[in-house]
PDB file of N, CA and C in Angstrom:
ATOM      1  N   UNK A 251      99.553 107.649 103.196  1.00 88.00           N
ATOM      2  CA  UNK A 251     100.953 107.782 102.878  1.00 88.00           C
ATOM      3  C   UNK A 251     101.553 106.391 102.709  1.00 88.00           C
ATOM      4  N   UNK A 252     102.541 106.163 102.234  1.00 92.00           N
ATOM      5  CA  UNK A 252     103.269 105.102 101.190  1.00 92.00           C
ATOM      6  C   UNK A 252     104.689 104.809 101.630  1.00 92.00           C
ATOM      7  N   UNK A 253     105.230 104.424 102.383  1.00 93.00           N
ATOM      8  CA  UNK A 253     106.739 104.298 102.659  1.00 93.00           C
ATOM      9  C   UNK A 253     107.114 102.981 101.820  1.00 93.00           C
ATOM     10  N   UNK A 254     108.207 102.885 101.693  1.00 94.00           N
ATOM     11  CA  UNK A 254     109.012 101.617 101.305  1.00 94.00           C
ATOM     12  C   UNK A 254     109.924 101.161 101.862  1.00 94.00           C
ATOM     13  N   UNK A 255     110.458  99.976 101.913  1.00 94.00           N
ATOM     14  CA  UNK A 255     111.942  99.394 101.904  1.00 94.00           C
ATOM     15  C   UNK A 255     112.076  98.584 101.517  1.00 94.00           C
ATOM     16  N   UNK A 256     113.573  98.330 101.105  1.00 94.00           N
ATOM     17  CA  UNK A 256     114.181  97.576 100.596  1.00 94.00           C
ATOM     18  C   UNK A 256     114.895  96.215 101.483  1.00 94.00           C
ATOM     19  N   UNK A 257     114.087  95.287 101.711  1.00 94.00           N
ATOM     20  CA  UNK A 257     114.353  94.390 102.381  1.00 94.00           C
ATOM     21  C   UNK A 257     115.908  93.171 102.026  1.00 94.00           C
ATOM     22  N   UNK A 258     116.181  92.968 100.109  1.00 93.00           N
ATOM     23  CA  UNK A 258     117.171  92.303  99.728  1.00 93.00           C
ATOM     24  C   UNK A 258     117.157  92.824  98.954  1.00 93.00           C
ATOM     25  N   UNK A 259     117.610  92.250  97.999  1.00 93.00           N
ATOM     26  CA  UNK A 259     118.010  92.270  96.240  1.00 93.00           C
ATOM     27  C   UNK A 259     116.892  92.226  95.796  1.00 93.00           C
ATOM     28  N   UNK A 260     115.768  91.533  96.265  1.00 94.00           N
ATOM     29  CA  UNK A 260     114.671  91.518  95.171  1.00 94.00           C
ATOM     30  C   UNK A 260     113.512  91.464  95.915  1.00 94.00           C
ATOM     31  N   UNK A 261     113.436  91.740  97.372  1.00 95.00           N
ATOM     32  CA  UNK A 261     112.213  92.124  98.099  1.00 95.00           C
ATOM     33  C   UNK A 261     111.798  93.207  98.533  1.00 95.00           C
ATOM     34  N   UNK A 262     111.059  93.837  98.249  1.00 96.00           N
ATOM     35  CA  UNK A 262     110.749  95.401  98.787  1.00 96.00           C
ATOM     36  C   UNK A 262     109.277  95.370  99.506  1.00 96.00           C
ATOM     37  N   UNK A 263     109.199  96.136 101.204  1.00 95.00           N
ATOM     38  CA  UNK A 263     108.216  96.042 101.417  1.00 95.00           C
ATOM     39  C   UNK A 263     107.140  97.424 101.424  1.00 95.00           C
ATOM     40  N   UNK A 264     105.958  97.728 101.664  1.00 95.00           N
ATOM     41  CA  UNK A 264     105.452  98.634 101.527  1.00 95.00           C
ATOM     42  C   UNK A 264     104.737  98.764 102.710  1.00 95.00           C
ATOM     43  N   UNK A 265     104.567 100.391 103.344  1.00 94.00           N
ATOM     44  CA  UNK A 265     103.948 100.463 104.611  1.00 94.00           C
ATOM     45  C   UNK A 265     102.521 101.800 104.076  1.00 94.00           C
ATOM     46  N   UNK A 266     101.431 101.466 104.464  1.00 92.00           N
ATOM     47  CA  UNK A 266     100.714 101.965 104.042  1.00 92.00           C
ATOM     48  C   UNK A 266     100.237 103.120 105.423  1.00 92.00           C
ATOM     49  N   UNK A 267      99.998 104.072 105.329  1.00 91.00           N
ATOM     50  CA  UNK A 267      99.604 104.918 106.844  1.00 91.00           C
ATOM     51  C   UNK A 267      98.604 105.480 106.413  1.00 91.00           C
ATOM     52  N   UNK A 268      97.365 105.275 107.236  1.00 89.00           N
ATOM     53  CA  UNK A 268      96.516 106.166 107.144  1.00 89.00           C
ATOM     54  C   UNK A 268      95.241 104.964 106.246  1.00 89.00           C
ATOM     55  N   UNK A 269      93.977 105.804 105.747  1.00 88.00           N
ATOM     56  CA  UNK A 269      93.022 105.455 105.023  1.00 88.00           C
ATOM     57  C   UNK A 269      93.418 105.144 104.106  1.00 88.00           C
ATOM     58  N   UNK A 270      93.067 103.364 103.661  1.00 86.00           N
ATOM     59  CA  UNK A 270      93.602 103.320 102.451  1.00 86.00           C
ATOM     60  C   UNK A 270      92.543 103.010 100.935  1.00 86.00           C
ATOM     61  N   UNK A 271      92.421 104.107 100.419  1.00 85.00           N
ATOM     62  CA  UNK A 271      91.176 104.246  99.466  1.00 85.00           C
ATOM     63  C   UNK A 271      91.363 104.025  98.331  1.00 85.00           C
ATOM     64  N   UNK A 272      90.727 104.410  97.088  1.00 86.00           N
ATOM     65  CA  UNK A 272      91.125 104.212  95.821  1.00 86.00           C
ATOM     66  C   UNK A 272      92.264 104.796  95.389  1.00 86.00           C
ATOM     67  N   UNK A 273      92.644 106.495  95.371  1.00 89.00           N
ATOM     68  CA  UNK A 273      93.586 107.393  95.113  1.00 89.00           C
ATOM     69  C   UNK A 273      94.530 106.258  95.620  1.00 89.00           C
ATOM     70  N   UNK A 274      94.998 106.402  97.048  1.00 91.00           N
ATOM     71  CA  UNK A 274      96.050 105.322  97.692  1.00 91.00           C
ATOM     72  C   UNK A 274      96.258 104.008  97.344  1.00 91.00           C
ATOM     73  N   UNK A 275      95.405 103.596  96.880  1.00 90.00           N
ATOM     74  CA  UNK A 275      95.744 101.598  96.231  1.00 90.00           C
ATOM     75  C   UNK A 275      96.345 102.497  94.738  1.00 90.00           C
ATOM     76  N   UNK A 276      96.117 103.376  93.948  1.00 90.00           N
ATOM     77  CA  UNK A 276      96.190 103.334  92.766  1.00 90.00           C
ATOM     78  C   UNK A 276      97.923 103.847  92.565  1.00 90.00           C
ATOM     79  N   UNK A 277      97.820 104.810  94.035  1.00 94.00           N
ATOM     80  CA  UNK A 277      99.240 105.440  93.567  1.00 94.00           C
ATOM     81  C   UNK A 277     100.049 103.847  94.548  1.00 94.00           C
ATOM     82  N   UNK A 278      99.702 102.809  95.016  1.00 95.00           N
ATOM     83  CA  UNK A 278     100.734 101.442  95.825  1.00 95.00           C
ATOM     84  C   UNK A 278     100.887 100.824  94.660  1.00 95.00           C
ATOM     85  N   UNK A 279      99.690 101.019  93.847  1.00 93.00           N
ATOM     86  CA  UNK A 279      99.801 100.243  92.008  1.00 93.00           C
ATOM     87  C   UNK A 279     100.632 100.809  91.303  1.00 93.00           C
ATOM     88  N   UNK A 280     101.268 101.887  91.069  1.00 95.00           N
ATOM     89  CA  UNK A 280     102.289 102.455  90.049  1.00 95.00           C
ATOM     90  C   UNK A 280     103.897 102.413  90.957  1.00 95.00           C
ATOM     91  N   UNK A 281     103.669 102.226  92.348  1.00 96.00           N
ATOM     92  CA  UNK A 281     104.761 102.037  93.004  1.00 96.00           C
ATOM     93  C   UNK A 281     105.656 100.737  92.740  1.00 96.00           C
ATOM     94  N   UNK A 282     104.678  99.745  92.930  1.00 96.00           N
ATOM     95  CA  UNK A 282     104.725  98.359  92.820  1.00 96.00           C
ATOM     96  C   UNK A 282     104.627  98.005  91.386  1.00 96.00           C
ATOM     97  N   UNK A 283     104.307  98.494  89.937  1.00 94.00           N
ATOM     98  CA  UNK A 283     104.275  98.175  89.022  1.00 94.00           C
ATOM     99  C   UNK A 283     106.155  98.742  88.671  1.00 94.00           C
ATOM    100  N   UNK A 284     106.816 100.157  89.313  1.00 96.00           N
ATOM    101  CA  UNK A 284     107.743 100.262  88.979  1.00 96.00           C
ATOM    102  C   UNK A 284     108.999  99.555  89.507  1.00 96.00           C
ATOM    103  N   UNK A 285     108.412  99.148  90.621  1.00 96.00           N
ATOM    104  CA  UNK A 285     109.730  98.466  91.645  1.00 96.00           C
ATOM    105  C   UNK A 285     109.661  97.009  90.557  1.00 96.00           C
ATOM    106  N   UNK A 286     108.493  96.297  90.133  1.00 95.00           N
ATOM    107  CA  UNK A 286     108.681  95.119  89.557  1.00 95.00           C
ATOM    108  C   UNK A 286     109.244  95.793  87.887  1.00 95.00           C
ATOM    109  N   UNK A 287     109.605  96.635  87.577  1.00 94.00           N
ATOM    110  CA  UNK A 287     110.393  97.235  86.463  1.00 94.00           C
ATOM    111  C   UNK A 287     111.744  97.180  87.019  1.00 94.00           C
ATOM    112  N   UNK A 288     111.842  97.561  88.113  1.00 94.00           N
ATOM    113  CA  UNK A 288     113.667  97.455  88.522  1.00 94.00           C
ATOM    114  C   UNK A 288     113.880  96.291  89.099  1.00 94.00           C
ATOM    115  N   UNK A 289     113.550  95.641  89.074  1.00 95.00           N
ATOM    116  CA  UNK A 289     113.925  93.418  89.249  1.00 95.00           C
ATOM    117  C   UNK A 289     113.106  93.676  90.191  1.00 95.00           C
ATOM    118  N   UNK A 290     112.723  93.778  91.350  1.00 96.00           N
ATOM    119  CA  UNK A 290     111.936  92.906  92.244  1.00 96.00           C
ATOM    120  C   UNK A 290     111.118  92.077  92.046  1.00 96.00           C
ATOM    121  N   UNK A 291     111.117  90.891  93.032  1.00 96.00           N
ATOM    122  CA  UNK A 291     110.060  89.515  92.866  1.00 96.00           C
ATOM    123  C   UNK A 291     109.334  89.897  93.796  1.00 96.00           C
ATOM    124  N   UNK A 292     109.552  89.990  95.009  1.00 95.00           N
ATOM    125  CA  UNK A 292     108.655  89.663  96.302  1.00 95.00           C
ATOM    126  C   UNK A 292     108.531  90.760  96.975  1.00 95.00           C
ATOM    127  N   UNK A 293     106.986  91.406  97.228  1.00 95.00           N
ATOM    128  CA  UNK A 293     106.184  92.229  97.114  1.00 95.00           C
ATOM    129  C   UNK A 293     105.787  92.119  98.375  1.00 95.00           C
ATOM    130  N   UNK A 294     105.785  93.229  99.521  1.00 94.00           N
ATOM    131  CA  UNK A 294     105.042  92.846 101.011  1.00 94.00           C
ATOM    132  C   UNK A 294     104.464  94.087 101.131  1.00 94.00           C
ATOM    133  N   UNK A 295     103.221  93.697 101.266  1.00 92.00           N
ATOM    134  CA  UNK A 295     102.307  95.165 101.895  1.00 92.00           C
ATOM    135  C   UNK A 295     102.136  95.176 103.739  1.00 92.00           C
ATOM    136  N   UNK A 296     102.207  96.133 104.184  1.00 91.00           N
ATOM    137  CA  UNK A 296     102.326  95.848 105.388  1.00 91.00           C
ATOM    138  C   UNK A 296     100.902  96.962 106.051  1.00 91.00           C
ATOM    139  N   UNK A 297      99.644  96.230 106.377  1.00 88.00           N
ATOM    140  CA  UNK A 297      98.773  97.346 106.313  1.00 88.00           C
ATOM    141  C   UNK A 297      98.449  97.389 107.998  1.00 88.00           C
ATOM    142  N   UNK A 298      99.398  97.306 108.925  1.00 86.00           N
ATOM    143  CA  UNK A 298      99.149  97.676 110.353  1.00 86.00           C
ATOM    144  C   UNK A 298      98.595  98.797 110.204  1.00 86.00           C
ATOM    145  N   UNK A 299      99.349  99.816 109.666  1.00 86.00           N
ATOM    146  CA  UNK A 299      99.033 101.499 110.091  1.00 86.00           C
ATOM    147  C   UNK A 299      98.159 102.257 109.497  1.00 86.00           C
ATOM    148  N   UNK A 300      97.301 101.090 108.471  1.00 85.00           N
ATOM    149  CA  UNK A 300      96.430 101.683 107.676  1.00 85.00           C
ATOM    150  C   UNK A 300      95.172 102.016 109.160  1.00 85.00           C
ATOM    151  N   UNK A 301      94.138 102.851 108.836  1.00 79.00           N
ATOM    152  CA  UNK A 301      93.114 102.984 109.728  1.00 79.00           C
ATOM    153  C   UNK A 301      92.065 102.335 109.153  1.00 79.00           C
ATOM    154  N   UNK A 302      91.872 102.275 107.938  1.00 81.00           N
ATOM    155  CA  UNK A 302      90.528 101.745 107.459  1.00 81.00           C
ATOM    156  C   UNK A 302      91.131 101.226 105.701  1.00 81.00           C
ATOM    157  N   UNK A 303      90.171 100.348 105.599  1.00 82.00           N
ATOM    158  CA  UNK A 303      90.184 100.064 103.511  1.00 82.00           C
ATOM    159  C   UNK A 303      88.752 100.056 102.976  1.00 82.00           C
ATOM    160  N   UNK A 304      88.983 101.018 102.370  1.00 81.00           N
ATOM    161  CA  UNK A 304      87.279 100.418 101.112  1.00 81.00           C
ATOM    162  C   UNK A 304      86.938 100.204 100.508  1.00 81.00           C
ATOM    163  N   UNK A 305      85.831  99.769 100.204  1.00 82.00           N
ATOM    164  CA  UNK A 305      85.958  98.129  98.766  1.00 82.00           C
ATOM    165  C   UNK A 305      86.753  98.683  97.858  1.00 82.00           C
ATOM    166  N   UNK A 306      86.691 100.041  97.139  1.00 84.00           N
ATOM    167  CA  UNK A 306      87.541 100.028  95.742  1.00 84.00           C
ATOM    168  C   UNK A 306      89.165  99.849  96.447  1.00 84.00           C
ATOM    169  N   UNK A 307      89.628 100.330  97.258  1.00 84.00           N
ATOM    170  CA  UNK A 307      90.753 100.138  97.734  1.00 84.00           C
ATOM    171  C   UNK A 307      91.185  98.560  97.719  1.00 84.00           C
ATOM    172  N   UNK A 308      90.453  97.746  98.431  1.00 83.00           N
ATOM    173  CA  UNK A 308      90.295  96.555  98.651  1.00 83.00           C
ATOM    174  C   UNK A 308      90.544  95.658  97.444  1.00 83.00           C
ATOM    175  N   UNK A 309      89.821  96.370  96.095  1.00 87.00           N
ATOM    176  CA  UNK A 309      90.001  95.743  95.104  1.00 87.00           C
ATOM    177  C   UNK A 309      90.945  95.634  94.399  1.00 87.00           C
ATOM    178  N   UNK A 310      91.509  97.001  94.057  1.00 89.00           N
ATOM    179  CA  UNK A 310      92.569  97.374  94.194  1.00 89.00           C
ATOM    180  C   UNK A 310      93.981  96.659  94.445  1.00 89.00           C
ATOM    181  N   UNK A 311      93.662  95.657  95.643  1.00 88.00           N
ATOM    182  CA  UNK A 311      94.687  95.327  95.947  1.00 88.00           C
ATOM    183  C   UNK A 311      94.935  93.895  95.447  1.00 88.00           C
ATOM    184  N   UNK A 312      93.854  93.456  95.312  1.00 88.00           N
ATOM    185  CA  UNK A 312      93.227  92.087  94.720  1.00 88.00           C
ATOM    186  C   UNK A 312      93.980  91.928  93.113  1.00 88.00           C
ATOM    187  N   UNK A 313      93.740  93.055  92.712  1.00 91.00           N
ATOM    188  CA  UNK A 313      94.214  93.420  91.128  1.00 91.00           C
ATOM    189  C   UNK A 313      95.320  93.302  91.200  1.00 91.00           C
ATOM    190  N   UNK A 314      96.440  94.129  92.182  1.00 93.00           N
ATOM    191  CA  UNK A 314      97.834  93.828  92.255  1.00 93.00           C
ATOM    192  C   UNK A 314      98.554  93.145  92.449  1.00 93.00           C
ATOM    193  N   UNK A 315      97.637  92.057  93.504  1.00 92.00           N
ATOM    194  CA  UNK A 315      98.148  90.790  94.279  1.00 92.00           C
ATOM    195  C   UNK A 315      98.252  90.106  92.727  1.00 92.00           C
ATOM    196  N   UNK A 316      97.138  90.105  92.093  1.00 93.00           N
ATOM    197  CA  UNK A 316      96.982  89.171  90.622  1.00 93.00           C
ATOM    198  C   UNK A 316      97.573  89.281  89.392  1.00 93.00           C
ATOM    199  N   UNK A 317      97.878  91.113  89.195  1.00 93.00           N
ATOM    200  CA  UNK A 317      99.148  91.205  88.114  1.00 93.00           C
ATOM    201  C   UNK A 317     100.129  90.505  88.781  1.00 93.00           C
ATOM    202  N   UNK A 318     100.827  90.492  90.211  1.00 94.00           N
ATOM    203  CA  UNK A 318     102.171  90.063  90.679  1.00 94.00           C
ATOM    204  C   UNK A 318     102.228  88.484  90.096  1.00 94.00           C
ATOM    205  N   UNK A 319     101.017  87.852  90.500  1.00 93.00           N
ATOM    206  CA  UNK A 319     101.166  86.405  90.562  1.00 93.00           C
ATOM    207  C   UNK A 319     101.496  85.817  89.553  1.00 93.00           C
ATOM    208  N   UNK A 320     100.782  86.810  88.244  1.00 93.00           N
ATOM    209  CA  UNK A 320     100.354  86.354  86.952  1.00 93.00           C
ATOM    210  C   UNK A 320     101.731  86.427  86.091  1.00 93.00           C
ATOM    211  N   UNK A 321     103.062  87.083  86.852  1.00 93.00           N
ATOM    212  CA  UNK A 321     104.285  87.760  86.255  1.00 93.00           C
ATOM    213  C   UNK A 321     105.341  86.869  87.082  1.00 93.00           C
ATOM    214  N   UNK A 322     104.863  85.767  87.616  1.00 94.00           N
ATOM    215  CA  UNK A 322     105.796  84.983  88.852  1.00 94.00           C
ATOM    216  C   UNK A 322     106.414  85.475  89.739  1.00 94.00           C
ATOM    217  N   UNK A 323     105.426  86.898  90.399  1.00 95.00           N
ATOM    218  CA  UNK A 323     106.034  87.516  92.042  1.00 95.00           C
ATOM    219  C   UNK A 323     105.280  87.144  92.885  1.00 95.00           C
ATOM    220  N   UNK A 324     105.543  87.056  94.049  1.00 94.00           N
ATOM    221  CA  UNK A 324     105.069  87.097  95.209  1.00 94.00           C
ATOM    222  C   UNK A 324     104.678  88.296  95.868  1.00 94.00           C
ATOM    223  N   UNK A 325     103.578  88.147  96.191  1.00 93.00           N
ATOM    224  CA  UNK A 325     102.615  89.661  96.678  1.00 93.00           C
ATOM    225  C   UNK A 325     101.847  88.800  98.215  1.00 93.00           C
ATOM    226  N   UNK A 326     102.346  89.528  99.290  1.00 91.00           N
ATOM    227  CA  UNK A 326     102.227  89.204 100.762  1.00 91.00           C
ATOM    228  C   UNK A 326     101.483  90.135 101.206  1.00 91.00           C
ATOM    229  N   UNK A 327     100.358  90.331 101.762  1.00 87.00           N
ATOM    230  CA  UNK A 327      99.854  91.172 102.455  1.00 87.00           C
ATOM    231  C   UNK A 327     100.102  90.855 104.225  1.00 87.00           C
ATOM    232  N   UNK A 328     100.808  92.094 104.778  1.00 85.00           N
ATOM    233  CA  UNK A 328     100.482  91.829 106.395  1.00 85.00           C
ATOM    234  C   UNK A 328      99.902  92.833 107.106  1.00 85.00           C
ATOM    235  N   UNK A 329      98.629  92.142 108.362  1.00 74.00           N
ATOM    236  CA  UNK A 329      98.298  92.478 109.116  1.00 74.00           C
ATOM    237  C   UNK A 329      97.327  93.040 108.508  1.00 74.00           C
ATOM    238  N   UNK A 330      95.888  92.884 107.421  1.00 63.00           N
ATOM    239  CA  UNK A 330      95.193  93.546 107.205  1.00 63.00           C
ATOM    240  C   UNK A 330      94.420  94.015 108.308  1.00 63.00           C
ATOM    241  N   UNK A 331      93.883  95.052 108.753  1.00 56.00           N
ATOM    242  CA  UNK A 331      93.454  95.897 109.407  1.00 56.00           C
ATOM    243  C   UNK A 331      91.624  95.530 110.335  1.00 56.00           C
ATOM    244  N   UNK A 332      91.063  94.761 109.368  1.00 53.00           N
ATOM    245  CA  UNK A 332      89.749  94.128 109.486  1.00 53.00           C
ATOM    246  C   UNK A 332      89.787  92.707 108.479  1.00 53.00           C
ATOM    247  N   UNK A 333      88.480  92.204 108.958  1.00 45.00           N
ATOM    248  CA  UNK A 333      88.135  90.587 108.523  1.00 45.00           C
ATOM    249  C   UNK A 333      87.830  91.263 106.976  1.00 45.00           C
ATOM    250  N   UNK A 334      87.739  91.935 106.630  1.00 49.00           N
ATOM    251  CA  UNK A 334      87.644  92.255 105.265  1.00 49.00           C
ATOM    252  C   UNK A 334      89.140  91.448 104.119  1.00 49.00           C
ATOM    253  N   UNK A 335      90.025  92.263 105.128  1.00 46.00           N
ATOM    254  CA  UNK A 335      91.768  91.679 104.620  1.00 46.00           C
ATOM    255  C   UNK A 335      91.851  90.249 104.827  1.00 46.00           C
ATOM    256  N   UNK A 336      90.985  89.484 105.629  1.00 45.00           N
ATOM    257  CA  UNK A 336      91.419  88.496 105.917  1.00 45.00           C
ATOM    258  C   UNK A 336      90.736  87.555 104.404  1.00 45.00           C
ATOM    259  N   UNK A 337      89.390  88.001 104.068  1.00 44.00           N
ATOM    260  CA  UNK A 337      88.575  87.139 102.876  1.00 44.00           C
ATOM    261  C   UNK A 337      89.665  87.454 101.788  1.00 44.00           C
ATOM    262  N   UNK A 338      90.175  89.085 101.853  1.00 45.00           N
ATOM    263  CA  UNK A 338      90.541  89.450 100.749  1.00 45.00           C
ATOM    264  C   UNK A 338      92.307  88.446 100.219  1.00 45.00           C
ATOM    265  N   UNK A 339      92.567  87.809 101.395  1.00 44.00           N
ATOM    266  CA  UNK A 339      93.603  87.193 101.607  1.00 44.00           C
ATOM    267  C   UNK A 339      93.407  85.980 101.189  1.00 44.00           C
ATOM    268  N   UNK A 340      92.598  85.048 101.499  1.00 38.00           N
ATOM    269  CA  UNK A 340      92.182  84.239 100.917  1.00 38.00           C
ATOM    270  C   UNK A 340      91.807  84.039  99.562  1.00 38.00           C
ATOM    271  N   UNK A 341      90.956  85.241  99.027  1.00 43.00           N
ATOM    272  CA  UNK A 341      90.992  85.054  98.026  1.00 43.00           C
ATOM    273  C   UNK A 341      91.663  85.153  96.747  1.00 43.00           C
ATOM    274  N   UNK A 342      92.852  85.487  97.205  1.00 47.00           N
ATOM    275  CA  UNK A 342      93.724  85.793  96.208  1.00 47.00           C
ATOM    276  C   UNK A 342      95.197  84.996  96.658  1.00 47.00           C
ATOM    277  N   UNK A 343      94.889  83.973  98.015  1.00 43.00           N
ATOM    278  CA  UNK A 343      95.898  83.138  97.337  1.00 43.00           C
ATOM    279  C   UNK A 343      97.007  83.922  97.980  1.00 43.00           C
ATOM    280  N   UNK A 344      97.121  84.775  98.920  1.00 46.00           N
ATOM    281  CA  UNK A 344      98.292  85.546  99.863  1.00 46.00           C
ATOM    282  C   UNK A 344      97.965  84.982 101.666  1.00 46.00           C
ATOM    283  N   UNK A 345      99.153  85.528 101.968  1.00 50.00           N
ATOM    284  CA  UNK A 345      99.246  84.838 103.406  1.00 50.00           C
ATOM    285  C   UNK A 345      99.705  85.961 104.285  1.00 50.00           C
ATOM    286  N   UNK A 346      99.629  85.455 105.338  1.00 55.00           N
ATOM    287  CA  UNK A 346      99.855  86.899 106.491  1.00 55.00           C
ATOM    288  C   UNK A 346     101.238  86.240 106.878  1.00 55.00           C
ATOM    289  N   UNK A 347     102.320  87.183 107.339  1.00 56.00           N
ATOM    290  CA  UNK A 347     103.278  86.996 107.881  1.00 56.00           C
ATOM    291  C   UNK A 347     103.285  87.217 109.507  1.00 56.00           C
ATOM    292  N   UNK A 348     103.470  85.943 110.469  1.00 58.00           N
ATOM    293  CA  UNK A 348     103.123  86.484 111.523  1.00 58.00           C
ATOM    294  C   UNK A 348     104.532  87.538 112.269  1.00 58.00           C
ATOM    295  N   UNK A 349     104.118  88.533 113.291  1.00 58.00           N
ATOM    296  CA  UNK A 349     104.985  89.919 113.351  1.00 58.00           C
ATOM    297  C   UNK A 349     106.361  89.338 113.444  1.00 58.00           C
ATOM    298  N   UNK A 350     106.543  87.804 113.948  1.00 58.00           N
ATOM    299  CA  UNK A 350     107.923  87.603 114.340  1.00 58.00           C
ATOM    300  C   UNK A 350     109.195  87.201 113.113  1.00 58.00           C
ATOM    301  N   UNK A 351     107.938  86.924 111.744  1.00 53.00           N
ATOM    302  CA  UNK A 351     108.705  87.115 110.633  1.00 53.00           C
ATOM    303  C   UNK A 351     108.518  88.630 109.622  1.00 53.00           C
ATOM    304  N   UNK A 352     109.039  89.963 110.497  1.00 55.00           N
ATOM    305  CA  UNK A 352     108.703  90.937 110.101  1.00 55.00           C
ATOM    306  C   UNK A 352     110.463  91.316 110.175  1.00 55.00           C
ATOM    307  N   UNK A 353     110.989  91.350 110.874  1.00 50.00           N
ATOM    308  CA  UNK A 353     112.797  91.435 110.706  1.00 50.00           C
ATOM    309  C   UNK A 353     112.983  90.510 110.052  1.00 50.00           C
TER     310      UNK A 353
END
């Protein structure tokens, strides 16, 4: 499951619950492709509540982090779930927000 909010004018974050697999990265991809249709810049995934990610998911997110970048947004991933999120963080050039910059 997929929640949102609206953090400002042009930041919206995303809370992911549960397993997050291909179906689920694909429908955070049409979420996030429409919010950057209604102005948003800065993009936060927030994957505490996820339980697990798998590679296509994973990739998935890699792809989105890289349309954002490639369009001059900012795409934040927090709290990936395993050391998986952490390479996947690195490699794409995103950063973790630590919890106390979460308000």
């Amino acid at each position: 499951m997929i929640q949102t909010e609206q953090l400002s004018s042009d930041t919206i974050m995303f809370y992911v619950k549960g397993p997050f697999y291909k179906k689920v990265a694909k429908e955070l991809g049409l979420i996030v492709f429409r919010s950057h249709r209604l102005g948003f810049k800065i993009f936060l995934c927030n994957l505490s509540r996820s339980s697990l990610i798998d590679d296509q998911g994973s990739h998935q997110l890699t792809l989105i982090g890289q349309g954002l970048q490639e369009n001059g947004c900012t795409w934040k991933v927090i709290q990936p779930p395993f050391s998986t999120g952490n390479q996947l963080i690195l490699r794409t050039s995103l950063q973790q927000f630590p919890p106390a910059m979460w308000n």
